[in-house]
Coordinates of C-alpha atoms in Angstrom, one line a residue:
X182 CA 6.0 1.6 18.8
X183 CA 4.8 0.5 15.3
X184 CA 7.1 1.6 12.5
X185 CA 6.4 1.3 8.8
X186 CA 9.1 2.0 6.2
X187 CA 8.3 2.1 2.5
X188 CA 10.7 1.7 -0.3
X189 CA 10.8 1.0 -4.0
X190 CA 9.4 4.2 -5.4
X191 CA 11.0 6.0 -8.3
X192 CA 10.6 7.4 -11.9
X193 CA 9.2 5.0 -14.5
X194 CA 7.8 5.4 -18.0
X195 CA 4.2 4.7 -18.8
X196 CA 3.4 1.0 -19.1
X197 CA 6.4 0.2 -16.8
X198 CA 6.4 -1.6 -13.5
X199 CA 7.5 -0.9 -9.9
X200 CA 7.3 -2.9 -6.7
X201 CA 6.8 -1.1 -3.5
X202 CA 7.8 -2.6 -0.2
X203 CA 6.7 -1.8 3.4
X204 CA 8.7 -3.2 6.3
X205 CA 6.9 -3.2 9.6
X206 CA 8.2 -3.5 13.1
X207 CA 7.0 -3.0 16.6
X208 CA 4.3 -5.7 16.9
X209 CA 3.1 -9.0 15.5
X210 CA 2.8 -8.2 11.9
X211 CA 0.8 -11.2 10.8
X212 CA -2.2 -10.4 13.0
X213 CA -3.2 -7.2 11.3
X214 CA -4.5 -5.8 8.1
X215 CA -2.2 -3.7 5.9
X216 CA -3.1 -1.1 3.3
X217 CA -1.7 1.1 0.6
X218 CA -2.9 4.6 -0.1
X219 CA -1.7 7.3 -2.4
X220 CA -1.9 11.1 -2.6
X221 CA -1.3 13.1 -5.7
X222 CA -0.5 16.9 -5.5
X223 CA -3.6 18.9 -4.8
X224 CA -5.7 15.8 -4.2
X225 CA -6.9 13.9 -1.1
X226 CA -5.4 10.7 0.0
X227 CA -7.1 7.7 -1.7
X228 CA -7.3 4.0 -1.1
X229 CA -5.2 1.8 -3.4
X230 CA -5.2 -1.7 -1.9
X231 CA -5.4 -3.7 1.3
X232 CA -4.7 -7.2 2.5
X233 CA -6.1 -8.9 5.6
X234 CA -4.3 -11.1 8.1
X235 CA -5.6 -14.1 6.2
X236 CA -4.6 -12.8 2.8
X237 CA -7.9 -11.5 1.6
X238 CA -7.4 -8.5 -0.7
X239 CA -9.2 -5.5 -2.0
X240 CA -8.3 -3.0 -4.7
X241 CA -9.5 0.4 -5.9
X242 CA -11.3 0.1 -9.3
X243 CA -8.6 2.3 -10.9
X244 CA -5.8 -0.2 -10.1
X245 CA -7.7 -3.5 -10.3
X246 CA -6.0 -5.9 -12.7
X247 CA -2.8 -3.8 -12.8
X248 CA -1.7 -3.8 -9.1
X249 CA -1.1 -6.8 -6.8
X250 CA -0.8 -6.6 -3.0
X251 CA 0.9 -9.4 -1.1
X252 CA 2.5 -10.0 2.3
X253 CA 5.3 -12.0 3.7
X254 CA 4.7 -12.5 7.3
X255 CA 8.1 -14.1 7.9
X256 CA 9.7 -10.9 6.7
X257 CA 7.1 -8.5 8.2
X258 CA 6.8 -7.0 4.8
X259 CA 3.9 -6.1 2.5
X260 CA 4.4 -5.5 -1.2
X261 CA 2.6 -3.6 -3.9
X262 CA 3.4 -4.9 -7.4
X263 CA 2.4 -2.2 -9.9
X264 CA 2.3 -3.0 -13.6
X265 CA 1.1 -1.1 -16.6
X266 CA 1.6 2.1 -14.8
X267 CA -0.1 5.3 -16.1
X268 CA 0.8 8.9 -15.6
X269 CA -2.3 9.2 -13.3
X270 CA -0.7 6.8 -10.9
X271 CA 1.8 9.5 -10.0
X272 CA 1.6 10.1 -6.3
X273 CA 3.2 9.6 -2.9
X274 CA 2.4 6.1 -1.9
X275 CA 1.8 5.3 1.8
X276 CA 1.7 2.1 3.7
X277 CA -0.6 1.8 6.7
X278 CA -1.7 -0.7 9.3
X279 CA -4.6 -0.9 11.6
X280 CA -5.5 -2.6 14.9
X281 CA -7.8 -5.1 13.2
X282 CA -7.4 -8.2 11.1
X283 CA -10.0 -7.1 8.6
X284 CA -9.3 -4.9 5.6
X285 CA -10.7 -1.4 5.2
X286 CA -10.7 1.1 2.4
X287 CA -10.8 4.3 4.3
X288 CA -7.8 6.1 5.6
X289 CA -9.4 6.9 8.9
X290 CA -9.6 3.2 9.7
X291 CA -5.8 2.9 9.8
X292 CA -3.8 3.7 12.9
X293 CA -0.2 3.8 11.8
X294 CA 1.4 5.2 8.7
X295 CA 4.7 5.2 6.9
X296 CA 6.5 8.3 5.6
X297 CA 5.6 7.6 2.0
X298 CA 7.5 6.9 -1.2
X299 CA 7.2 8.9 -4.4
X300 CA 6.1 7.2 -7.6
X301 CA 6.4 9.2 -10.8
X302 CA 5.1 7.9 -14.1
X303 CA 6.2 9.8 -17.2
X304 CA 4.2 9.7 -20.4

């Protein structure tokens, strides 16, 4: 059984930073792609970033240059470093993984999800 547990969310002022973590268990972490998505109140879940098994990354246009995804295969953990945060980044952030090494930017491509962590950016 694959389990993903996010942490690191919280309340931060605009232009501040947060680092989200996602700890994975239940299978060989390094073989699979990982992704971050977010969902704001009243909106659909949207792609934020993803990283392949080989470290290839992808970002949504809205976060490119501000967010950085990384993974530590020894710790079975993926990170999302978020800098220059904006109020519009406020959302519940979800970690996800899929049965594939290659990254994807659609939520339907992912098979396992964490419970989410709240990020709130005040203006």
